[in-house]
PDB file of C-alpha atoms in Angstrom:
ATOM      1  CA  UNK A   4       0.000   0.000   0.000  1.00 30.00           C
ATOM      2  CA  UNK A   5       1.248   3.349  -0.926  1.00 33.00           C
ATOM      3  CA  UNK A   6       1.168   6.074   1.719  1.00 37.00           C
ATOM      4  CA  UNK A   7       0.912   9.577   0.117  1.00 39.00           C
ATOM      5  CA  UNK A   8       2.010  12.384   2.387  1.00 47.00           C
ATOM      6  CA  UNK A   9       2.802  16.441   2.342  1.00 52.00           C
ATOM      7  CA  UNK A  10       5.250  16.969   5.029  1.00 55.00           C
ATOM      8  CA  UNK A  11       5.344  20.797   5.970  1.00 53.00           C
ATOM      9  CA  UNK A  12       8.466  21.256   7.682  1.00 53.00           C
ATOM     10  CA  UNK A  13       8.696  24.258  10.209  1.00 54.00           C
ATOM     11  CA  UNK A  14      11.818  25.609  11.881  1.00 52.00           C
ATOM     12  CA  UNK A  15      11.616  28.055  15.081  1.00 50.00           C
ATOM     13  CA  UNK A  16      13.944  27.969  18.597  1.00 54.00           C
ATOM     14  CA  UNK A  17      11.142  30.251  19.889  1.00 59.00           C
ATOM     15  CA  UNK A  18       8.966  28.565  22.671  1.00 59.00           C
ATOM     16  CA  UNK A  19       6.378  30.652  21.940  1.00 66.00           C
ATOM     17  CA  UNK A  20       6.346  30.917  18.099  1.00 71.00           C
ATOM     18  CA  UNK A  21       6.468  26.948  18.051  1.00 67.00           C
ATOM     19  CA  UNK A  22       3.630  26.794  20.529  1.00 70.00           C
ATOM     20  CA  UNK A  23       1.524  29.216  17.909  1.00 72.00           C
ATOM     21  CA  UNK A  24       2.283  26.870  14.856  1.00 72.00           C
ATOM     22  CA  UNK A  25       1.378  23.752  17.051  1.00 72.00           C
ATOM     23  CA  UNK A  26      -1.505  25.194  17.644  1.00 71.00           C
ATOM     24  CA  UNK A  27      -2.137  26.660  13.950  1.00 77.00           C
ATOM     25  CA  UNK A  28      -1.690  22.848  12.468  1.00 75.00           C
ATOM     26  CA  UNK A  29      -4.372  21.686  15.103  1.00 74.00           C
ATOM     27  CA  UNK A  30      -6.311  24.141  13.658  1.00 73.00           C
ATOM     28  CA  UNK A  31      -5.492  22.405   9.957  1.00 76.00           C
ATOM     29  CA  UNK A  32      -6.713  18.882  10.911  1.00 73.00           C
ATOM     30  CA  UNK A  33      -3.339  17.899  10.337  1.00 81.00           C
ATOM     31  CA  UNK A  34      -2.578  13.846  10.092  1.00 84.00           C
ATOM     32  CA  UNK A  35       0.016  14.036  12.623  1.00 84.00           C
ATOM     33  CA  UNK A  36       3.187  15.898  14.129  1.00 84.00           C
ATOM     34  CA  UNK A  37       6.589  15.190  14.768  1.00 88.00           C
ATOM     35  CA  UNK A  38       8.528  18.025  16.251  1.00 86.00           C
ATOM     36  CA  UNK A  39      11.486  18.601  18.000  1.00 85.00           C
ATOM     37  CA  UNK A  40      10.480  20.795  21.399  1.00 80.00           C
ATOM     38  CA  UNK A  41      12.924  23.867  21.616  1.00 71.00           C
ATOM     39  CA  UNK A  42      12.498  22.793  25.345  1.00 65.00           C
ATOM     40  CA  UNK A  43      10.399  21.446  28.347  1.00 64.00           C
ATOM     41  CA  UNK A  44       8.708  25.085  29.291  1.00 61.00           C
ATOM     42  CA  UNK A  45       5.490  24.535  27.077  1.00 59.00           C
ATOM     43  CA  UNK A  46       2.431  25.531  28.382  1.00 58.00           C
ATOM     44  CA  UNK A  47       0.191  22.372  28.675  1.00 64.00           C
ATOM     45  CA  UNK A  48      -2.852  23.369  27.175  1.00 65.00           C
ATOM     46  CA  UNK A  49      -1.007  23.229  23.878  1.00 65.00           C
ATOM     47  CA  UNK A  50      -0.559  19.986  23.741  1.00 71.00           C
ATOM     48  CA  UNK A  51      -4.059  18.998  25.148  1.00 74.00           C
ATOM     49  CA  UNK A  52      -5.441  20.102  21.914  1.00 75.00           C
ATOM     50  CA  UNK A  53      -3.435  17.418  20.299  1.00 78.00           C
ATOM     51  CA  UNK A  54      -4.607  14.901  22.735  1.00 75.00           C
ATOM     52  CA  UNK A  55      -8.054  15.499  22.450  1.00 78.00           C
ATOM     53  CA  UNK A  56      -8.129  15.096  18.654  1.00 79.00           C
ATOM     54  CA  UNK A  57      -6.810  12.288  18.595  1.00 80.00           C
ATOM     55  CA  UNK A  58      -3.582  13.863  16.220  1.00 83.00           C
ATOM     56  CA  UNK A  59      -0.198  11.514  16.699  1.00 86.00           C
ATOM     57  CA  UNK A  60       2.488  13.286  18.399  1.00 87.00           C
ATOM     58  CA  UNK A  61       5.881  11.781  17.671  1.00 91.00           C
ATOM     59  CA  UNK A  62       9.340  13.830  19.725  1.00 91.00           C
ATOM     60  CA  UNK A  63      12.359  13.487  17.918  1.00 93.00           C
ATOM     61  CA  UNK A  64      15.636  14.514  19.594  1.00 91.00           C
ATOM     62  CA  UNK A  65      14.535  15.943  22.752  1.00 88.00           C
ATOM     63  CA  UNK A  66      12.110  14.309  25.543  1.00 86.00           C
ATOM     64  CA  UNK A  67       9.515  15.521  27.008  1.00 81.00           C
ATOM     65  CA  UNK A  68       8.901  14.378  30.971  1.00 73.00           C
ATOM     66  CA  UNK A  69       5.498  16.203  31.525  1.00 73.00           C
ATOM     67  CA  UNK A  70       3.926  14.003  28.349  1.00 74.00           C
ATOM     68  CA  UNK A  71       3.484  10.222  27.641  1.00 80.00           C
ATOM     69  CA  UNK A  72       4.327  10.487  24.026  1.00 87.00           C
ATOM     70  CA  UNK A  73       6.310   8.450  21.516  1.00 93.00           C
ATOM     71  CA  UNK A  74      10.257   9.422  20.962  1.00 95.00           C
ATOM     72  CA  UNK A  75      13.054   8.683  18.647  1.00 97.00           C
ATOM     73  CA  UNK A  76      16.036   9.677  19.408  1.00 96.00           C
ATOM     74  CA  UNK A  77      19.529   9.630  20.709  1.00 97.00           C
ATOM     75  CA  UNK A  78      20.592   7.096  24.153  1.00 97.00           C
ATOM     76  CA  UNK A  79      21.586  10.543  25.851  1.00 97.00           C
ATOM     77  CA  UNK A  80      22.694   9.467  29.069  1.00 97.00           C
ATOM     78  CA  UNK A  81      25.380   6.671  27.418  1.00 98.00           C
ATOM     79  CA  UNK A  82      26.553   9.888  25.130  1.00 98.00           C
ATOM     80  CA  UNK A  83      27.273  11.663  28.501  1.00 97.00           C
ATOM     81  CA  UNK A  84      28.792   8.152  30.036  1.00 97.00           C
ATOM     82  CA  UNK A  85      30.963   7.468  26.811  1.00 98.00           C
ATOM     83  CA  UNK A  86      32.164  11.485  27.057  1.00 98.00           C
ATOM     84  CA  UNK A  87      33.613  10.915  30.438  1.00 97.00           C
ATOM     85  CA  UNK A  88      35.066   7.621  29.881  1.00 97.00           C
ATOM     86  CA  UNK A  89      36.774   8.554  26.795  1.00 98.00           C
ATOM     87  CA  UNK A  90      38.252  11.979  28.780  1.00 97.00           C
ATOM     88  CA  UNK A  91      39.252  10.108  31.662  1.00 96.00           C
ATOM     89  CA  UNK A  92      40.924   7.289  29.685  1.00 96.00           C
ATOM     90  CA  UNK A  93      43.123  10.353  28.314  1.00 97.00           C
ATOM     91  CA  UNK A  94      44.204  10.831  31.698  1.00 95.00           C
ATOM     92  CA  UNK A  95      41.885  14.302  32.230  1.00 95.00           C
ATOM     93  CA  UNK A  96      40.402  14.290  35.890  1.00 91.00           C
ATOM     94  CA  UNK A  97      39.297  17.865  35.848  1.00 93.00           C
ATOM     95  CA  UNK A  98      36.046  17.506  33.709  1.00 95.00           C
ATOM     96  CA  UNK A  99      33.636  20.196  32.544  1.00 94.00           C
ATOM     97  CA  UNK A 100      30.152  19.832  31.523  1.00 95.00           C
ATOM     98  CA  UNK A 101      28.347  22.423  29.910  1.00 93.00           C
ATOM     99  CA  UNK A 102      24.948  22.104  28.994  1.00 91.00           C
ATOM    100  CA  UNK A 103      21.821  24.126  28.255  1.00 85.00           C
ATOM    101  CA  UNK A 104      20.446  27.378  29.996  1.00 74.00           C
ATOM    102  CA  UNK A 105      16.925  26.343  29.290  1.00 71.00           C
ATOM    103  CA  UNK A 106      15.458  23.386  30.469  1.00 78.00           C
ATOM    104  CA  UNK A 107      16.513  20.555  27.511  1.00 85.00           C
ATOM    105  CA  UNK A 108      16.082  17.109  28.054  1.00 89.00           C
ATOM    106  CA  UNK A 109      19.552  15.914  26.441  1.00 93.00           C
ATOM    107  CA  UNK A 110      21.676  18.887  28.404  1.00 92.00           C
ATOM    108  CA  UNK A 111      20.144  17.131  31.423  1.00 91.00           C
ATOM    109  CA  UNK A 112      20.671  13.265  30.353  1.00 94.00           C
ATOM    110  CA  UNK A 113      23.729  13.988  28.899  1.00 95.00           C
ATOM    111  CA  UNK A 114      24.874  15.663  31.882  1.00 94.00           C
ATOM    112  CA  UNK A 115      23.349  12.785  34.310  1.00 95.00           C
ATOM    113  CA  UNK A 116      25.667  10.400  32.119  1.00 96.00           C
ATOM    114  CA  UNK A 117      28.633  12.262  32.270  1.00 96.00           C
ATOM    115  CA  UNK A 118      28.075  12.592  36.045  1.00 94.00           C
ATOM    116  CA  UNK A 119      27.510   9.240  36.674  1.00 95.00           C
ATOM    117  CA  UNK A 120      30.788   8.163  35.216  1.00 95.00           C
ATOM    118  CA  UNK A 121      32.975  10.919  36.499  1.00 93.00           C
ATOM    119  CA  UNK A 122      31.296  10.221  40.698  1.00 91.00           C
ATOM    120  CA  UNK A 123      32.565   6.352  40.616  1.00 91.00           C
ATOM    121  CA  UNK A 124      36.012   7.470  39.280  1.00 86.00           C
ATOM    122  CA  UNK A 125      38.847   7.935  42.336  1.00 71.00           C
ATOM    123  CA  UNK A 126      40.532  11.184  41.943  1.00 79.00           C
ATOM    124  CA  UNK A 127      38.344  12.687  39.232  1.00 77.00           C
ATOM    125  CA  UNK A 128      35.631  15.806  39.859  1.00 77.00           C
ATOM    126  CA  UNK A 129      33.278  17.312  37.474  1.00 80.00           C
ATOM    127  CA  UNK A 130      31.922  20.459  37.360  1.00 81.00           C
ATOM    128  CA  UNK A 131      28.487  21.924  35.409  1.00 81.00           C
ATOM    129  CA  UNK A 132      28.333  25.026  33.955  1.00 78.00           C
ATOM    130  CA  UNK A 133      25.630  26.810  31.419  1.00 67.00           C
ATOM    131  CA  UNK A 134      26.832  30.489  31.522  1.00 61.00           C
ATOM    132  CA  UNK A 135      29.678  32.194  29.831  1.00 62.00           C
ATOM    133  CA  UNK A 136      30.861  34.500  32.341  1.00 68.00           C
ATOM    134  CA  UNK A 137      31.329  31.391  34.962  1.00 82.00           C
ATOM    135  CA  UNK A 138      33.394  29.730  32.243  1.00 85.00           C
ATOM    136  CA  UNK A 139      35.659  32.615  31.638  1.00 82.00           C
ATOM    137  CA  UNK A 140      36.223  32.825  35.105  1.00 84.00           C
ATOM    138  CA  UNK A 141      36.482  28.932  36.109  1.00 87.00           C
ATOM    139  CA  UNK A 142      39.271  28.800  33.087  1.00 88.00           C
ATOM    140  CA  UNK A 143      41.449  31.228  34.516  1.00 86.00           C
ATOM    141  CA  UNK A 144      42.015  29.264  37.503  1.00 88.00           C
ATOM    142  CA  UNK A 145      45.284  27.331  38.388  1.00 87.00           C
ATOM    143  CA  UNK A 146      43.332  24.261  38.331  1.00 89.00           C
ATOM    144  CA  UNK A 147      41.159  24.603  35.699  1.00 91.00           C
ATOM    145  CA  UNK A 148      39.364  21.367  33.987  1.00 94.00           C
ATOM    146  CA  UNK A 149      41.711  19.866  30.980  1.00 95.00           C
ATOM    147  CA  UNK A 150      38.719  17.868  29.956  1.00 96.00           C
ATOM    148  CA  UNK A 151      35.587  19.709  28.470  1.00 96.00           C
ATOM    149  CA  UNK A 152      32.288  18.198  26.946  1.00 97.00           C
ATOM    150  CA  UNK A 153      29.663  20.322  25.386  1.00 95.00           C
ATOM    151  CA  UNK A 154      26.244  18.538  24.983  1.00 95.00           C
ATOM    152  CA  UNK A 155      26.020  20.129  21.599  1.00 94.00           C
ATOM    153  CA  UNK A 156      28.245  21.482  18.892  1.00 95.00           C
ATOM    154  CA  UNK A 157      26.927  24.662  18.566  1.00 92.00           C
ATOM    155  CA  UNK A 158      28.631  25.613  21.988  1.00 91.00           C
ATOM    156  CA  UNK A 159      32.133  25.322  20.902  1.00 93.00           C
ATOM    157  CA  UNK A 160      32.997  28.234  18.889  1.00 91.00           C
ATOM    158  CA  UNK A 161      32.161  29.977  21.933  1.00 88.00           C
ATOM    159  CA  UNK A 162      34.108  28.098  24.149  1.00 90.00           C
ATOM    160  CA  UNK A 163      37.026  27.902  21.975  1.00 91.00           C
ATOM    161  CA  UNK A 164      36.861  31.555  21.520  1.00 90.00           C
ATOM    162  CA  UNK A 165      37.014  32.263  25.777  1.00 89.00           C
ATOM    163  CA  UNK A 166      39.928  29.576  25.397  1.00 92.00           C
ATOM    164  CA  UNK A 167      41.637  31.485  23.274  1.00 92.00           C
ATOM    165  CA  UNK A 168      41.209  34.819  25.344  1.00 91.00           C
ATOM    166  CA  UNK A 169      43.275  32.976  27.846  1.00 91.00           C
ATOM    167  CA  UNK A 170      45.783  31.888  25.648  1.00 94.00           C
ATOM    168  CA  UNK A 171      44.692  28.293  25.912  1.00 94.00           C
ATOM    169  CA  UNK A 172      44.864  25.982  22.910  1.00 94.00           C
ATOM    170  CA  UNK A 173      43.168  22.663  22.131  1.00 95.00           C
ATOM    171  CA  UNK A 174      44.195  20.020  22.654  1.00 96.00           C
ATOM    172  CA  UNK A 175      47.645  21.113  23.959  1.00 94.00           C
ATOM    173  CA  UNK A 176      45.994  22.546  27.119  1.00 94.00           C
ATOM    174  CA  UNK A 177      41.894  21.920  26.983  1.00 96.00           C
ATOM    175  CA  UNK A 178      40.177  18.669  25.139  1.00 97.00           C
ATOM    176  CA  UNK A 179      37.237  19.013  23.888  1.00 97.00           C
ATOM    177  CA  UNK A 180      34.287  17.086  22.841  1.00 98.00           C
ATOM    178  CA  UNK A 181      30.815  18.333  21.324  1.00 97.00           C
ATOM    179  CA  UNK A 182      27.889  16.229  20.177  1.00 97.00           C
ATOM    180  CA  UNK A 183      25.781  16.535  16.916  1.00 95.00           C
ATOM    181  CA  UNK A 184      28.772  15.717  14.555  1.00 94.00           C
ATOM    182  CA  UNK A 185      28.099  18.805  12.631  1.00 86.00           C
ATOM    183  CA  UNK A 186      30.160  19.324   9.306  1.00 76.00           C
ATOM    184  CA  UNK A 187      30.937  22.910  10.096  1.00 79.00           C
ATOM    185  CA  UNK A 188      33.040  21.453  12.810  1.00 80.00           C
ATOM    186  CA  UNK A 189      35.271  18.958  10.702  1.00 88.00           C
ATOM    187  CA  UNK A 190      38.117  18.705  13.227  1.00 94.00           C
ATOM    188  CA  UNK A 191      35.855  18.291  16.404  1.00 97.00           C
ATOM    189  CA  UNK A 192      35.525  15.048  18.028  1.00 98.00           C
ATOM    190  CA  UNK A 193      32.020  14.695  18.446  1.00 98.00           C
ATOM    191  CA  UNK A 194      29.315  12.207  18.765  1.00 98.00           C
ATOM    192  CA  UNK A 195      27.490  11.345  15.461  1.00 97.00           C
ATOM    193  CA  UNK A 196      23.940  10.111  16.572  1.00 96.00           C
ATOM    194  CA  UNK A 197      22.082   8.737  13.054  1.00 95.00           C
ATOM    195  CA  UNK A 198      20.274  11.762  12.189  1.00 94.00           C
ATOM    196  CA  UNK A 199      19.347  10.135   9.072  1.00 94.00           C
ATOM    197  CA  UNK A 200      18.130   6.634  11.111  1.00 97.00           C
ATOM    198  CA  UNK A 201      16.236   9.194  13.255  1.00 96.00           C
ATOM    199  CA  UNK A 202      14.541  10.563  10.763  1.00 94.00           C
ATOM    200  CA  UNK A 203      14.026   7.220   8.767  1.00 96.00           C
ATOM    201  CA  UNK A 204      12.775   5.619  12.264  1.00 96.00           C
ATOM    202  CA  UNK A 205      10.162   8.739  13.177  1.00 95.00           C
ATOM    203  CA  UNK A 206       8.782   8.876   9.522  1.00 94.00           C
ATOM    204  CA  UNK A 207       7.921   5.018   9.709  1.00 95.00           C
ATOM    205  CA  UNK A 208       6.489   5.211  13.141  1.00 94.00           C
ATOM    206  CA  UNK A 209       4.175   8.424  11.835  1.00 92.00           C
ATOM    207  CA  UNK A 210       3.178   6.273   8.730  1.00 92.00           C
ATOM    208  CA  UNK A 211       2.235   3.626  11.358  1.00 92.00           C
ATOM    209  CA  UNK A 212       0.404   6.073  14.314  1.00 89.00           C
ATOM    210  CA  UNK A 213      -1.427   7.760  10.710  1.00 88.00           C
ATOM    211  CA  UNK A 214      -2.672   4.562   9.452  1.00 87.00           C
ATOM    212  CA  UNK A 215      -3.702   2.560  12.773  1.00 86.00           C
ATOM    213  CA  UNK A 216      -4.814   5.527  14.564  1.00 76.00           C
ATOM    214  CA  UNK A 217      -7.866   4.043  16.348  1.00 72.00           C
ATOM    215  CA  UNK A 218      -5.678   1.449  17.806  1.00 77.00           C
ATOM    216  CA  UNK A 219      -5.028   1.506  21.669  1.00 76.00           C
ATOM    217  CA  UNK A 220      -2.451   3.531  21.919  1.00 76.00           C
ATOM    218  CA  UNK A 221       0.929   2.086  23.456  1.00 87.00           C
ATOM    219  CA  UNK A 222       4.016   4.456  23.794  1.00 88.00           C
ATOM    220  CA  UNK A 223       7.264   3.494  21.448  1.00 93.00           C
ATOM    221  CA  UNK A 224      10.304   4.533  22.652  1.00 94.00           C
ATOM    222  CA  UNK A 225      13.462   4.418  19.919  1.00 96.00           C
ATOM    223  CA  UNK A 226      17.164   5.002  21.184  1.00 96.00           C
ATOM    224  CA  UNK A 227      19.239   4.881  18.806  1.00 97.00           C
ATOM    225  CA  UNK A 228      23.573   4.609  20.059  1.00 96.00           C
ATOM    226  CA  UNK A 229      25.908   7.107  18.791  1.00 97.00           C
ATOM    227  CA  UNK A 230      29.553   6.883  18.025  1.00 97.00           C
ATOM    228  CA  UNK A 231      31.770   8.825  19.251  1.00 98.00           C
ATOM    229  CA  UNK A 232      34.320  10.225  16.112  1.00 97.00           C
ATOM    230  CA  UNK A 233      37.844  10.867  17.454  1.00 97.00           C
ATOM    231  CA  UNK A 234      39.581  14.054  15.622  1.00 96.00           C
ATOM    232  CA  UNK A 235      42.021  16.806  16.370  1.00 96.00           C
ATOM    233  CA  UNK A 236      40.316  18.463  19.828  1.00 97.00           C
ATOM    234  CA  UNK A 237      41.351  15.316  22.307  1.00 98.00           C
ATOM    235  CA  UNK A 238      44.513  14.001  23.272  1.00 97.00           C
ATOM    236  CA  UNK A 239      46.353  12.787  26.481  1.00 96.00           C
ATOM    237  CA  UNK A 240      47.383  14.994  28.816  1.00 87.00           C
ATOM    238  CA  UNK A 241      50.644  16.375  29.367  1.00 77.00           C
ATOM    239  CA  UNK A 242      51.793  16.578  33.092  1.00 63.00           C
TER     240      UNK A 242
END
């Protein structure tokens, strides 16, 4: 059977703006959504209206606690597990985290991963940190981390650019790790996590909420592992 659909793709970062369009494809009747939440801090009542129409909701990259919706996605917490490992096994025990300043379900996984790792390891400490200024500062110190992962990409340009200030370079003095894999990054060590498998794994599971719709509903939950990619931003560290 052939499945004909018009997918309308939609881009914001704005909680409220993607709020508005949720609630503008309600409006539409649409078949279903799958949507990547900016963040946790929706207002409820938005997502009611999905509820009650009976509309499939599918999350893709982030999680949402407050809901009991299907997800497909990354295994977070073993990203922030395999981070830690892979710094400590380069002989860092001063990690940084630094996550999201809005509430984000992989900051916090990814974090709670990293975490996890670095509190059962003798000698190491790890430290979280989501603001700029606190960076600057915590990277002048004497004994600053050597070990730095940044639950997404996007972060390190900044960070490398406060690194820098100080006259730090990477790897020589600071190793770095991002997440996302993102080709405007080439010599990052990063974690690749399937976008393309995501995206193949949500579209078959909309094509299945679409067509068995009035089907008790059971929750699906997809996590899909991600590889770590080793390039020029890690390396042992000199004592």
């Amino acid at each position: 059977m052939l499945h004909a659909w018009n997918p309308k793709p939609v881009t914001t970062r704005d909680d409220q703006t993607e709020a508005h369009i949720i609630h503008q494809l309600v409006e539409r009747a649409v078949d279903g959504i799958i949507l990547r939440p900016s963040s946790e801090e929706f207002e409820r009542s938005y997502f009611d209206e999905i509820w009650q129409r009976g509309i499939p909701l599918i999350l893709i990259d982030r999680e949402m606690s407050m809901f009991r919706t299907d997800f497909v996605g990354s295994d977070d917490i073993s990203i922030g597990e395999e981070a830690a490992r892979y710094l400590l096994e380069l002989r860092h025990e001063r990690l940084l985290f630094i996550g999201s300043d809005s509430r984000c379900s992989t900051s916090i996984l990814r974090a709670q991963g990293f975490r996890n790792v670095v509190s059962e390891t003798a000698n190491a400490a790890c430290v979280q940190l989501s603001s700029k200024g606190a960076l600057h500062e915590m990277m002048a110190r004497a004994d600053r981390p050597t070990g730095i992962f940044c639950y997404a990409d996007d972060l390190v340009p900044e960070l490398e650019g406060s690194l820098r200030e100080l006259s730090l370079q990477v790897p020589r003095d600071i190793s770095v790790i991002g997440c996302g894999n993102l080709a405007k990054n080439e010599n990052l060590t990063s974690f690749d996590q399937q976008e393309t498998e995501i995206g193949r794994q949500a579209a078959k599971l909309y094509l299945e909420r679409v067509k068995n719709r009035h089907e008790s509903y059971q929750q699906q939950i997809i996590r899909l592992p991600a590889s770590l990619i080793v390039r020029g931003t890690t390396a042992p560290i000199t004592r």
